[in-house]
């Protein structure tokens, strides 16, 4: 007796293909979902950053003095008068602003250059493993981790003429100076400002360059050592060229931070900085909150913003051209 074979199962119905319109809608929803989730944070960031900027630009076109603080929108319209006064270098206001600008440029060049140099040297020295490297790295990062006010106030005590640690070491112990100098007055204030700024900024350069050094293969140094290259040739031919992308971003960030620095001179010198350390940020503060000419101070702030935007755009354009293949 021959066995009967089971009847074949009926074919399953194929799922209906979604119409093209529904497919496009589903794809667009999946694509737009991340942007919708980020939209509240983006709107909040724009409000926090753009609102004061727009208000400051509007204030720069008004004759906003202490008589209109209660209702600044009622201040009379000044047009470009505040800007003409700020760039009139034959007048006292323009000359003072120009002097502050050159002081800020010199301060930025020295502070950024020394911070980058110290960070590069420290990062290269900490590249190879040795006993106590982690402890030294943590100690190097302490200036960057400390609150700015606590750190700068400590430096202000150290720079005191009669009771400060700096003069105690230079005059009483090492006998390098005949008389105790004033570090927070006169021309020495510029040196004190650069010292504090470098002390606060170089750990950031050290941290950034240390991260960049981790991406350089050790085989390059080993091959260079086999070819007879010394330590300086390895740094010149391998380390610095490999760190070039990191240095491009690092120098730009240090420049923007240093040129806009307000906390360091304000805590170190107070409301009125010495002429040798009169940075643009302090000068704008004095023009706005000391002389109560908020219109002129806002105009100076807008000019500073335009200058930083031009420098940043020129720097990015120059570096992008160097990176692009010929």
PDB file of N, CA, C and O in Angstrom, residues 38 52 55 87 95 133 148 158 171 177 193 206 219 229 296:
ATOM      1  N   UNK A  38      17.114  67.505  18.568  1.00  0.00           N
ATOM      2  CA  UNK A  38      18.124  68.520  18.851  1.00  0.00           C
ATOM      3  C   UNK A  38      17.586  69.944  18.761  1.00  0.00           C
ATOM      4  O   UNK A  38      18.269  70.885  19.181  1.00  0.00           O
ATOM      5  N   UNK A  52      21.838  88.484  23.400  1.00  0.00           N
ATOM      6  CA  UNK A  52      22.715  89.579  23.859  1.00  0.00           C
ATOM      7  C   UNK A  52      23.489  90.233  22.718  1.00  0.00           C
ATOM      8  O   UNK A  52      23.752  91.440  22.762  1.00  0.00           O
ATOM      9  N   UNK A  55      21.092  92.625  20.956  1.00  0.00           N
ATOM     10  CA  UNK A  55      20.838  93.781  21.825  1.00  0.00           C
ATOM     11  C   UNK A  55      22.056  94.696  21.862  1.00  0.00           C
ATOM     12  O   UNK A  55      21.938  95.936  21.811  1.00  0.00           O
ATOM     13  N   UNK A  87      36.771 105.026  16.220  1.00  0.00           N
ATOM     14  CA  UNK A  87      37.855 104.877  15.239  1.00  0.00           C
ATOM     15  C   UNK A  87      38.520 106.201  14.911  1.00  0.00           C
ATOM     16  O   UNK A  87      39.391 106.242  14.031  1.00  0.00           O
ATOM     17  N   UNK A  95      42.374 107.285  20.443  1.00  0.00           N
ATOM     18  CA  UNK A  95      43.763 106.982  20.780  1.00  0.00           C
ATOM     19  C   UNK A  95      43.855 105.966  21.915  1.00  0.00           C
ATOM     20  O   UNK A  95      44.705 105.058  21.891  1.00  0.00           O
ATOM     21  N   UNK A 133      54.821  59.275  35.796  1.00  0.00           N
ATOM     22  CA  UNK A 133      54.302  60.102  34.708  1.00  0.00           C
ATOM     23  C   UNK A 133      52.862  60.524  34.965  1.00  0.00           C
ATOM     24  O   UNK A 133      52.485  61.664  34.695  1.00  0.00           O
ATOM     25  N   UNK A 148      39.110  80.163  37.959  1.00  0.00           N
ATOM     26  CA  UNK A 148      39.921  81.294  37.533  1.00  0.00           C
ATOM     27  C   UNK A 148      40.058  82.329  38.631  1.00  0.00           C
ATOM     28  O   UNK A 148      41.149  82.899  38.846  1.00  0.00           O
ATOM     29  N   UNK A 158      50.585  86.926  45.520  1.00  0.00           N
ATOM     30  CA  UNK A 158      51.996  86.633  45.287  1.00  0.00           C
ATOM     31  C   UNK A 158      52.736  87.814  44.676  1.00  0.00           C
ATOM     32  O   UNK A 158      53.954  87.970  44.882  1.00  0.00           O
ATOM     33  N   UNK A 171      64.094  89.184  45.749  1.00  0.00           N
ATOM     34  CA  UNK A 171      64.857  90.192  46.498  1.00  0.00           C
ATOM     35  C   UNK A 171      65.514  89.619  47.751  1.00  0.00           C
ATOM     36  O   UNK A 171      66.723  89.814  47.983  1.00  0.00           O
ATOM     37  N   UNK A 177      67.250  91.526  42.424  1.00  0.00           N
ATOM     38  CA  UNK A 177      66.830  92.915  42.245  1.00  0.00           C
ATOM     39  C   UNK A 177      67.275  93.704  43.467  1.00  0.00           C
ATOM     40  O   UNK A 177      67.329  93.181  44.588  1.00  0.00           O
ATOM     41  N   UNK A 193      50.708  90.191  33.971  1.00  0.00           N
ATOM     42  CA  UNK A 193      49.529  89.711  33.243  1.00  0.00           C
ATOM     43  C   UNK A 193      49.894  88.557  32.320  1.00  0.00           C
ATOM     44  O   UNK A 193      49.178  87.544  32.248  1.00  0.00           O
ATOM     45  N   UNK A 206      48.989  71.642  26.679  1.00  0.00           N
ATOM     46  CA  UNK A 206      49.601  70.356  27.032  1.00  0.00           C
ATOM     47  C   UNK A 206      48.608  69.211  26.879  1.00  0.00           C
ATOM     48  O   UNK A 206      48.931  68.151  26.322  1.00  0.00           O
ATOM     49  N   UNK A 219      56.104  53.220  15.428  1.00  0.00           N
ATOM     50  CA  UNK A 219      56.993  52.652  14.426  1.00  0.00           C
ATOM     51  C   UNK A 219      57.766  53.721  13.681  1.00  0.00           C
ATOM     52  O   UNK A 219      58.897  53.484  13.205  1.00  0.00           O
ATOM     53  N   UNK A 229      68.500  58.980  13.085  1.00  0.00           N
ATOM     54  CA  UNK A 229      67.951  60.290  13.429  1.00  0.00           C
ATOM     55  C   UNK A 229      67.989  60.502  14.930  1.00  0.00           C
ATOM     56  O   UNK A 229      67.619  59.602  15.710  1.00  0.00           O
ATOM     57  N   UNK A 296      28.921 103.814  23.351  1.00  0.00           N
ATOM     58  CA  UNK A 296      30.301 103.717  22.874  1.00  0.00           C
ATOM     59  C   UNK A 296      30.901 102.361  23.206  1.00  0.00           C
ATOM     60  O   UNK A 296      31.619 101.765  22.390  1.00  0.00           O
TER      61      UNK A 296
END
